[in-house]
Short mmCIF file of C-alpha atoms in Angstrom, two decimals:
data_model
loop_
_atom_site.label_atom_id
_atom_site.label_comp_id
_atom_site.label_asym_id
_atom_site.label_seq_id
_atom_site.Cartn_x
_atom_site.Cartn_y
_atom_site.Cartn_z
CA MET A 1 3.51 51.77 25.17
CA TYR A 2 0.17 50.30 24.08
CA GLN A 3 1.23 50.39 20.19
CA LYS A 4 3.87 48.10 21.02
CA SER A 5 1.48 45.76 22.83
CA PHE A 6 -0.63 45.58 19.94
CA LYS A 7 2.20 45.33 17.44
CA PHE A 8 3.53 42.37 19.88
CA GLU A 9 -0.19 40.72 19.77
CA LEU A 10 -0.82 40.88 15.92
CA PHE A 11 2.74 38.78 15.66
CA LYS A 12 1.77 36.28 17.99
CA THR A 13 -1.77 35.50 16.55
CA TYR A 14 -0.29 35.76 13.24
CA LYS A 15 2.91 33.08 14.16
CA LEU A 16 -0.02 31.05 15.95
CA ALA A 17 -2.39 31.52 12.98
CA LEU A 18 -0.41 30.84 9.71
CA PRO A 19 -0.01 27.07 10.57
CA ILE A 20 -3.47 26.60 11.61
CA ILE A 21 -5.00 28.33 8.55
CA ILE A 22 -2.86 26.02 6.54
CA SER A 23 -4.10 23.30 8.49
CA GLN A 24 -7.83 24.33 8.25
CA LEU A 25 -6.90 24.83 4.16
CA GLY A 26 -5.85 21.45 3.77
CA VAL A 27 -9.01 19.91 5.59
CA ILE A 28 -11.30 22.36 2.82
CA LEU A 29 -9.17 21.15 0.10
CA MET A 30 -10.22 17.92 0.49
CA ALA A 31 -13.64 18.73 0.18
CA THR A 32 -12.73 20.66 -2.35
CA SER A 33 -10.71 18.64 -4.79
CA ASP A 34 -13.44 15.90 -4.35
CA ASN A 35 -15.24 18.20 -6.12
CA VAL A 36 -13.13 19.13 -8.66
CA ILE A 37 -12.17 15.54 -9.34
CA VAL A 38 -15.94 14.47 -9.55
CA GLY A 39 -17.20 17.42 -11.66
CA ARG A 40 -14.26 16.71 -13.82
CA LEU A 41 -14.07 12.93 -13.98
CA LEU A 42 -18.05 12.06 -13.39
CA GLY A 43 -19.75 15.16 -14.32
CA PRO A 44 -22.86 17.45 -12.60
CA LEU A 45 -24.98 15.08 -11.33
CA SER A 46 -22.19 13.15 -9.50
CA LEU A 47 -20.82 16.91 -8.36
CA GLY A 48 -24.33 17.70 -7.18
CA ALA A 49 -25.01 14.56 -5.56
CA ALA A 50 -21.62 14.78 -3.89
CA GLY A 51 -22.03 18.30 -2.65
CA ILE A 52 -25.47 17.45 -1.09
CA ALA A 53 -24.09 14.53 0.67
CA ASN A 54 -20.67 16.03 1.71
CA SER A 55 -23.24 18.83 3.16
CA ILE A 56 -25.54 17.11 4.79
CA ALA A 57 -22.49 14.84 6.85
CA PHE A 58 -20.88 18.12 7.40
CA LEU A 59 -23.89 19.48 8.98
CA ILE A 60 -24.13 16.49 11.32
CA SER A 61 -20.18 16.56 12.59
CA SER A 62 -21.02 20.51 12.72
CA ILE A 63 -21.78 19.82 16.29
CA ALA A 64 -18.60 18.19 16.94
CA VAL A 65 -16.22 19.89 14.63
CA GLY A 66 -17.46 23.30 16.49
CA GLY A 67 -17.82 21.46 20.11
CA MET A 68 -14.29 19.95 20.44
CA ALA A 69 -13.23 23.67 19.32
CA VAL A 70 -13.22 24.67 23.44
CA ILE A 71 -10.81 22.55 24.29
CA ALA A 72 -7.93 24.77 23.03
CA PRO A 73 -8.35 27.48 24.97
CA MET A 74 -8.99 25.42 27.84
CA VAL A 75 -5.29 23.67 27.64
CA SER A 76 -3.86 27.46 27.50
CA LYS A 77 -5.51 28.74 30.07
CA LEU A 78 -3.89 25.48 32.08
CA ILE A 79 -0.74 26.20 30.89
CA ALA A 80 -0.57 29.65 31.80
CA GLU A 81 -1.77 28.39 35.74
CA GLN A 82 0.89 26.01 35.11
CA LYS A 83 -2.18 23.43 36.22
CA GLN A 84 0.11 19.76 34.12
CA GLY A 85 -1.91 17.19 36.36
CA GLU A 86 -5.47 18.78 35.34
CA LEU A 87 -3.87 19.03 31.79
CA ALA A 88 -4.09 14.91 31.53
CA ARG A 89 -7.38 14.68 33.06
CA LEU A 90 -8.80 17.17 30.13
CA TYR A 91 -7.11 15.21 27.70
CA PHE A 92 -8.55 11.51 28.60
CA ASN A 93 -12.21 12.92 29.68
CA SER A 94 -11.85 14.71 26.10
CA LEU A 95 -11.55 11.74 24.19
CA ILE A 96 -14.64 9.67 26.13
CA VAL A 97 -16.39 13.69 24.77
CA ALA A 98 -14.57 12.36 21.28
CA LEU A 99 -16.41 8.78 21.91
CA ILE A 100 -19.78 10.29 22.79
CA PHE A 101 -19.75 12.87 20.11
CA SER A 102 -18.68 10.34 17.50
CA GLY A 103 -21.39 7.55 18.58
CA LEU A 104 -24.12 9.82 18.88
CA LEU A 105 -23.65 11.60 15.65
CA THR A 106 -22.71 8.33 13.47
CA ALA A 107 -26.04 6.66 14.78
CA ILE A 108 -27.96 10.46 13.55
CA GLY A 109 -26.39 9.42 10.15
CA ILE A 110 -27.22 6.23 9.62
CA VAL A 111 -30.69 7.28 10.28
CA VAL A 112 -30.67 9.90 7.79
CA TYR A 113 -28.88 7.08 5.48
CA TYR A 114 -31.99 5.10 5.73
CA ASN A 115 -34.02 8.53 5.26
CA PHE A 116 -32.62 10.23 2.21
CA SER A 117 -35.43 10.44 0.42
CA ILE A 118 -37.01 12.92 2.72
CA LEU A 119 -34.36 15.77 1.30
CA GLY A 120 -36.83 16.08 -1.33
CA GLN A 121 -33.99 15.09 -4.35
CA THR A 122 -34.08 14.22 -8.20
CA ALA A 123 -34.19 9.91 -8.27
CA ASP A 124 -31.11 10.30 -10.06
CA ILE A 125 -29.65 12.65 -6.72
CA GLU A 126 -30.73 10.37 -4.57
CA ARG A 127 -29.18 7.09 -5.83
CA LEU A 128 -26.02 8.53 -6.16
CA GLY A 129 -26.09 10.62 -2.96
CA ALA A 130 -27.15 8.37 -0.49
CA PRO A 131 -24.60 5.55 -0.41
CA PHE A 132 -21.79 8.53 -0.89
CA PHE A 133 -23.36 9.99 2.30
CA PHE A 134 -23.02 6.27 4.48
CA PHE A 135 -19.24 6.77 3.55
CA ILE A 136 -18.57 10.10 4.48
CA ILE A 137 -20.43 9.61 7.79
CA LEU A 138 -18.07 7.26 8.48
CA SER A 139 -14.93 9.10 8.00
CA ASN A 140 -16.69 11.76 10.70
CA VAL A 141 -15.13 9.04 13.30
CA PRO A 142 -11.84 9.61 12.62
CA MET A 143 -12.12 12.94 11.96
CA ILE A 144 -13.90 13.89 15.29
CA PHE A 145 -10.65 11.87 17.19
CA PHE A 146 -7.92 13.80 15.33
CA LEU A 147 -9.94 17.00 16.20
CA ALA A 148 -9.74 16.23 20.38
CA VAL A 149 -6.00 15.29 19.76
CA LYS A 150 -5.49 18.07 17.35
CA GLN A 151 -6.81 20.66 20.16
CA PHE A 152 -4.16 20.21 22.81
CA THR A 153 -1.30 20.34 19.72
CA ASP A 154 -2.79 23.60 19.55
CA GLY A 155 -3.74 24.88 23.15
CA PHE A 156 0.03 24.12 23.86
CA SER A 157 1.22 26.62 20.78
CA LYS A 158 2.61 23.82 18.93
CA PRO A 159 0.16 23.62 15.48
CA SER A 160 2.67 23.31 12.72
CA ILE A 161 2.58 19.36 13.46
CA VAL A 162 -1.26 19.39 12.37
CA MET A 163 -0.19 21.27 9.61
CA TYR A 164 2.45 18.93 7.77
CA ILE A 165 -0.47 16.55 8.88
CA THR A 166 -3.27 17.65 7.35
CA LEU A 167 -1.23 18.32 3.90
CA LEU A 168 0.13 14.59 3.84
CA GLY A 169 -3.49 13.68 4.55
CA LEU A 170 -4.71 15.87 1.75
CA VAL A 171 -2.12 14.13 -0.89
CA PHE A 172 -3.50 11.26 -0.12
CA ASP A 173 -6.99 11.90 -0.15
CA ILE A 174 -6.65 12.97 -3.99
CA LEU A 175 -4.42 10.26 -5.01
CA GLY A 176 -6.71 7.85 -3.62
CA ASN A 177 -9.98 9.70 -4.89
CA MET A 178 -8.60 9.37 -8.55
CA ILE A 179 -6.95 5.94 -7.80
CA LEU A 180 -10.49 4.33 -6.22
CA ILE A 181 -13.52 6.93 -8.73
CA THR A 182 -11.66 5.36 -12.24
CA GLY A 183 -10.21 2.41 -10.98
CA TRP A 184 -6.07 1.34 -10.86
CA TRP A 185 -4.03 -1.91 -10.96
CA ILE A 186 -5.79 -4.02 -7.87
CA PHE A 187 -8.48 -1.65 -7.21
CA PRO A 188 -11.54 -1.88 -8.83
CA GLU A 189 -13.37 1.07 -10.31
CA LEU A 190 -15.57 2.63 -7.39
CA GLY A 191 -17.59 5.87 -8.96
CA LEU A 192 -18.27 8.59 -7.04
CA ASN A 193 -18.18 6.25 -3.82
CA GLY A 194 -14.39 5.91 -4.45
CA ALA A 195 -13.99 9.68 -3.48
CA ALA A 196 -15.74 9.10 0.13
CA ILE A 197 -14.06 5.50 0.83
CA GLY A 198 -11.02 7.69 -0.14
CA THR A 199 -11.18 10.18 2.99
CA ILE A 200 -12.34 7.16 5.09
CA PHE A 201 -8.79 6.67 4.53
CA SER A 202 -6.97 9.61 4.72
CA ARG A 203 -8.40 10.91 7.96
CA ILE A 204 -7.98 7.16 9.51
CA LEU A 205 -3.76 7.93 8.48
CA MET A 206 -4.02 11.84 10.13
CA PHE A 207 -5.37 10.56 13.20
CA SER A 208 -2.68 7.46 13.56
CA ILE A 209 -0.30 10.01 12.79
CA LEU A 210 -0.92 12.73 14.87
CA LEU A 211 -1.33 10.19 18.27
CA TYR A 212 1.84 8.42 17.55
CA TYR A 213 3.72 12.05 17.46
CA THR A 214 2.14 13.43 20.31
CA LYS A 215 2.84 10.34 22.66
CA SER A 216 6.38 10.65 21.48
CA LYS A 217 6.78 14.11 21.96
CA GLU A 218 8.19 15.01 25.45
CA ILE A 219 6.34 18.19 25.30
CA PHE A 220 3.18 16.33 25.50
CA ALA A 221 4.50 14.00 27.84
CA THR A 222 1.71 15.62 30.76
CA LEU A 223 -0.82 14.33 28.74
CA PHE A 224 -0.13 10.28 28.52
CA ASP A 225 0.73 10.80 32.90
CA LYS A 226 -1.37 7.53 33.25
CA THR A 227 -1.82 8.67 37.02
CA HIS A 228 -4.77 11.21 36.17
CA TRP A 229 -6.31 8.88 33.48
CA LYS A 230 -9.55 9.04 35.27
CA TRP A 231 -13.19 9.01 33.95
CA ASP A 232 -14.14 12.58 35.51
CA THR A 233 -17.79 13.09 35.38
CA LYS A 234 -17.73 16.26 36.22
CA LEU A 235 -14.87 17.02 34.00
CA ILE A 236 -16.62 15.57 31.38
CA LYS A 237 -19.85 17.77 32.16
CA VAL A 238 -17.59 20.83 32.16
CA ILE A 239 -16.71 20.02 28.36
CA LEU A 240 -20.28 19.00 27.62
CA GLU A 241 -21.55 22.54 28.69
CA ARG A 242 -19.02 24.31 26.55
CA SER A 243 -18.85 21.69 23.70
CA VAL A 244 -22.40 21.23 22.75
CA PRO A 245 -23.51 24.60 22.75
CA ALA A 246 -20.24 25.77 21.12
CA GLY A 247 -20.83 22.81 18.60
CA PHE A 248 -24.75 24.27 17.89
CA GLN A 249 -22.98 27.34 16.85
CA SER A 250 -21.71 26.22 14.48
CA PHE A 251 -24.36 23.95 13.82
CA PHE A 252 -27.26 26.59 13.04
CA GLU A 253 -25.00 28.07 10.43
CA ILE A 254 -23.38 25.11 8.16
CA ALA A 255 -27.22 24.20 9.02
CA ALA A 256 -28.73 26.91 6.90
CA PHE A 257 -25.87 26.75 4.04
CA SER A 258 -26.96 22.97 4.12
CA PHE A 259 -30.71 23.49 3.50
CA ALA A 260 -29.70 25.94 0.98
CA VAL A 261 -28.38 23.44 -0.66
CA ILE A 262 -31.93 21.85 -0.63
CA MET A 263 -33.29 24.71 -1.70
CA MET A 264 -30.98 24.29 -4.88
CA GLY A 265 -31.99 21.04 -5.12
CA TRP A 266 -36.00 22.63 -5.61
CA LEU A 267 -34.66 25.02 -8.25
CA SER A 268 -32.68 22.51 -11.00
CA GLU A 269 -29.59 20.60 -11.02
CA THR A 270 -27.79 23.32 -12.39
CA ASP A 271 -28.63 25.40 -9.35
CA LEU A 272 -27.26 22.53 -7.26
CA ALA A 273 -24.25 22.46 -8.93
CA ALA A 274 -23.70 25.91 -9.29
CA HIS A 275 -24.34 26.28 -5.69
CA GLN A 276 -22.00 23.55 -4.58
CA ILE A 277 -18.92 25.06 -6.54
CA ALA A 278 -19.70 29.03 -4.93
CA ILE A 279 -19.92 27.57 -1.45
CA ASN A 280 -16.79 25.31 -2.01
CA VAL A 281 -14.85 29.14 -2.71
CA ALA A 282 -16.73 30.22 0.49
CA SER A 283 -16.25 27.32 2.80
CA THR A 284 -12.49 27.64 1.39
CA THR A 285 -11.66 31.12 2.38
CA TYR A 286 -14.08 30.65 5.99
CA MET A 287 -12.16 27.86 7.23
CA MET A 288 -9.14 29.99 6.48
CA ALA A 289 -10.70 32.60 8.56
CA THR A 290 -11.15 30.77 11.49
CA GLY A 291 -7.30 29.68 11.54
CA PHE A 292 -7.38 33.61 13.15
CA ALA A 293 -10.45 32.80 15.42
CA HIS A 294 -8.91 29.95 16.42
CA ALA A 295 -5.62 31.67 17.46
CA GLY A 296 -7.45 34.49 19.25
CA SER A 297 -9.34 31.73 21.51
CA ILE A 298 -6.38 30.50 22.69
CA ARG A 299 -4.62 34.25 22.92
CA ILE A 300 -7.66 34.79 25.67
CA GLY A 301 -7.83 31.49 27.12
CA GLU A 302 -3.77 32.50 28.45
CA ALA A 303 -4.01 35.89 29.05
CA TRP A 304 -6.92 34.94 31.23
CA GLY A 305 -5.03 31.96 32.54
CA ASN A 306 -2.50 34.87 33.69
CA LYS A 307 -5.18 36.94 33.92
CA ASP A 308 -4.43 40.22 32.04
CA ARG A 309 -7.45 41.72 30.90
CA HIS A 310 -5.61 44.02 28.39
CA GLY A 311 -4.16 41.71 26.99
CA ILE A 312 -7.79 39.95 26.38
CA GLN A 313 -8.56 43.23 24.64
CA LEU A 314 -5.65 43.11 22.33
CA ALA A 315 -6.03 39.20 21.18
CA GLY A 316 -9.54 40.23 20.52
CA LYS A 317 -8.61 43.55 18.53
CA ALA A 318 -5.24 41.70 16.69
CA ALA A 319 -7.56 38.63 15.40
CA TYR A 320 -10.22 41.30 14.30
CA THR A 321 -7.44 42.77 13.02
CA TRP A 322 -6.21 40.14 10.69
CA VAL A 323 -9.22 38.45 9.89
CA LEU A 324 -10.58 41.74 8.48
CA ALA A 325 -7.28 42.23 6.26
CA PHE A 326 -7.44 38.44 4.98
CA MET A 327 -11.30 38.47 4.17
CA GLY A 328 -10.83 41.90 2.77
CA THR A 329 -8.28 40.46 0.34
CA CYS A 330 -10.28 37.20 -0.68
CA ALA A 331 -13.17 39.32 -1.60
CA ILE A 332 -11.00 41.60 -4.32
CA ILE A 333 -9.35 38.12 -5.80
CA ILE A 334 -13.13 36.59 -6.53
CA ILE A 335 -14.58 39.83 -7.82
CA LEU A 336 -11.11 39.75 -10.06
CA PHE A 337 -11.00 35.62 -11.26
CA GLY A 338 -14.30 34.64 -10.14
CA ASN A 339 -14.84 33.41 -13.76
CA ASN A 340 -11.18 31.62 -13.42
CA ILE A 341 -11.99 29.62 -10.13
CA ILE A 342 -15.17 28.15 -11.65
CA HIS A 343 -13.32 26.67 -14.58
CA LEU A 344 -11.21 25.22 -12.15
CA TYR A 345 -14.42 22.61 -11.04
CA ILE A 346 -16.54 22.70 -14.43
CA GLU A 347 -16.54 23.26 -17.92
CA ASP A 348 -20.78 23.02 -18.30
CA VAL A 349 -21.68 26.39 -19.96
CA GLU A 350 -24.70 26.55 -18.17
CA VAL A 351 -23.33 25.85 -14.93
CA LEU A 352 -20.45 28.41 -15.16
CA LYS A 353 -23.27 30.77 -16.13
CA ALA A 354 -25.30 30.30 -12.98
CA ALA A 355 -22.15 30.04 -10.19
CA LEU A 356 -20.70 33.32 -11.34
CA PRO A 357 -23.34 35.48 -9.68
CA LEU A 358 -23.74 33.33 -6.67
CA LEU A 359 -19.42 34.15 -6.43
CA THR A 360 -20.08 37.43 -6.49
CA ILE A 361 -22.23 37.62 -3.38
CA ALA A 362 -19.91 35.10 -1.47
CA ALA A 363 -17.13 38.35 -2.31
CA PHE A 364 -19.72 41.00 -0.62
CA PHE A 365 -20.13 38.64 2.58
CA GLN A 366 -16.50 37.72 3.22
CA LEU A 367 -15.98 40.82 6.19
CA SER A 368 -19.22 39.74 7.16
CA ASP A 369 -18.37 35.69 7.33
CA GLY A 370 -14.65 36.15 8.50
CA ALA A 371 -15.92 38.73 11.71
CA GLN A 372 -18.24 36.30 12.82
CA ALA A 373 -16.32 33.80 12.80
CA VAL A 374 -13.79 35.33 14.93
CA GLY A 375 -16.33 37.12 17.13
CA LEU A 376 -17.33 32.88 18.22
CA GLY A 377 -13.76 32.14 18.64
CA VAL A 378 -12.91 35.02 20.59
CA LEU A 379 -15.98 34.55 22.82
CA ARG A 380 -14.79 30.50 23.18
CA GLY A 381 -11.84 31.21 24.49
CA LEU A 382 -13.82 33.68 27.67
CA ALA A 383 -15.92 30.31 27.79
CA ASP A 384 -18.73 32.51 27.10
CA ILE A 385 -20.63 29.91 24.32
CA LYS A 386 -24.39 30.05 25.79
CA ILE A 387 -25.54 34.05 24.17
CA PRO A 388 -23.58 33.62 20.97
CA THR A 389 -25.42 30.38 20.86
CA TYR A 390 -28.83 32.00 20.49
CA ILE A 391 -27.01 34.75 18.33
CA THR A 392 -26.21 32.61 15.69
CA PHE A 393 -29.51 31.04 15.72
CA VAL A 394 -31.28 33.55 15.10
CA ALA A 395 -29.06 35.18 12.27
CA TYR A 396 -29.50 32.15 10.33
CA TRP A 397 -32.50 30.32 11.24
CA LEU A 398 -34.64 33.50 12.02
CA ILE A 399 -33.08 36.07 9.50
CA ALA A 400 -30.93 33.77 6.86
CA LEU A 401 -33.35 30.80 5.69
CA PRO A 402 -36.42 32.75 6.00
CA ALA A 403 -35.15 36.23 3.85
CA GLY A 404 -33.88 33.59 1.16
CA TYR A 405 -36.68 31.57 0.98
CA ILE A 406 -38.60 34.59 0.78
CA PHE A 407 -35.94 36.42 -1.81
CA GLY A 408 -35.50 32.86 -3.77
CA PHE A 409 -39.25 31.76 -4.49
CA PRO A 410 -42.06 34.54 -3.39
CA LEU A 411 -39.59 36.75 -4.67
CA ASN A 412 -38.64 34.81 -7.79
CA ARG A 413 -35.16 35.55 -7.42
CA GLY A 414 -33.79 32.06 -7.32
CA ALA A 415 -30.15 30.84 -6.45
CA GLN A 416 -29.37 34.23 -5.87
CA GLY A 417 -31.80 35.24 -3.75
CA ILE A 418 -31.33 32.60 -1.50
CA TRP A 419 -27.57 33.76 -1.40
CA TYR A 420 -28.94 37.08 0.07
CA GLY A 421 -30.50 35.81 2.91
CA LEU A 422 -27.52 34.09 3.59
CA LEU A 423 -25.64 37.46 2.97
CA LEU A 424 -28.43 38.95 5.58
CA GLY A 425 -27.50 36.43 8.07
CA LEU A 426 -23.53 36.46 8.12
CA THR A 427 -23.93 40.15 8.59
CA PHE A 428 -26.48 40.56 11.45
CA SER A 429 -24.09 37.87 13.58
CA ALA A 430 -20.90 39.52 12.71
CA LEU A 431 -22.04 42.87 13.91
CA PHE A 432 -24.00 41.17 17.45
CA LEU A 433 -21.03 38.72 18.13
CA TYR A 434 -18.58 41.79 17.78
CA ALA A 435 -20.93 44.29 20.08
CA ARG A 436 -20.43 40.55 22.90
CA PHE A 437 -17.00 40.56 22.73
CA ARG A 438 -17.13 44.21 23.52
CA ASN A 439 -19.24 44.02 26.12
CA VAL A 440 -18.05 40.78 27.77
CA SER A 441 -13.79 41.61 27.45
CA LYS A 442 -14.48 44.71 29.61
CA ARG A 443 -15.84 42.65 32.50
CA SER A 444 -14.27 40.87 35.27
CA VAL A 445 -13.67 37.46 34.08
CA LEU A 446 -10.39 37.20 36.12
#
């Protein structure tokens, strides 16, 4: 009976995760395609500038990206409890939270833009990276609202529409980047900034299509019941109490990788470009792994709403099983085809030579990266946010960054040393989050 139930849960998790994974892949491929196009058309200097600008912009937005993810399990729990009116209230107040995040994070981004020199990069990187960064910060606003609405389609176990919209956005982003970077017809040649401006338009398009879709489909009709559209300070507080710590979980991890970008800039422009290639590959597999994490959180939210403790444990086990199998496969692919992957980005011999060992290290932390992503997801489904936040802080700020700095500079291991530190932090996070889930899932959460 247990085996049959687990097989059923594996199937349900896979069915829910697959379109989410494809959507996540589409999101990361926007950044990847930007880097491939920039590297091919503009060279390693622009690639490095785009890399550091994207890293800092994504770091700032990570609080909202991670934070909004708490909404989907809240939605699936309310659906299981058949509380339709509360769904509409949650929808309206989630948009208010998205507005709060957008305003605060854009303000932070503008402050960073006017103080871009504090990142300690070369004059050429700063000259190219600062304006690119400004446009990416602006593009984060429609992205945050897109994520807010996306949480409801995911919570209803209808993630396919987001998959199609994201893939459409990817195509639009690639075409827009190529046209705006080099210029074509009535469009001027904007160089590196063209890639960022293309991202703005693609994200506006994605949000507009998703909003139109949800308003036109009967299954989401309860969300637009305006009798429940009321400013609810208590509900906003609940969302923020969950989303802010969840956002900092993402922030602590992404901050570690973003600060690693800055440390790479202290080494050389070649190491910076090599790091950007390797981190793009690792980010691609990571974002796909978060599809299993997101699916696990939704399945656990539903089991919680149904007061099914055994279902909670099965959902967690299924999410871990899928992500370990997937990331193990990714590790093998990276080891076997790492050199071919790097050639997709750039032909610069020095960058190629520097990137390959970093990609090898990335292969080794695939399992840890996937496991810690799922750990955060399944705990998010149980509204267990604070302790995992402390775990991520210790993992990345007290282990990964200090170890990376020591390996990279005092021990003279350079770029590889910085990545060894990241490997240690990811492994610590994976182990302790798994232990936390085993502990919490056994408690009385019903």
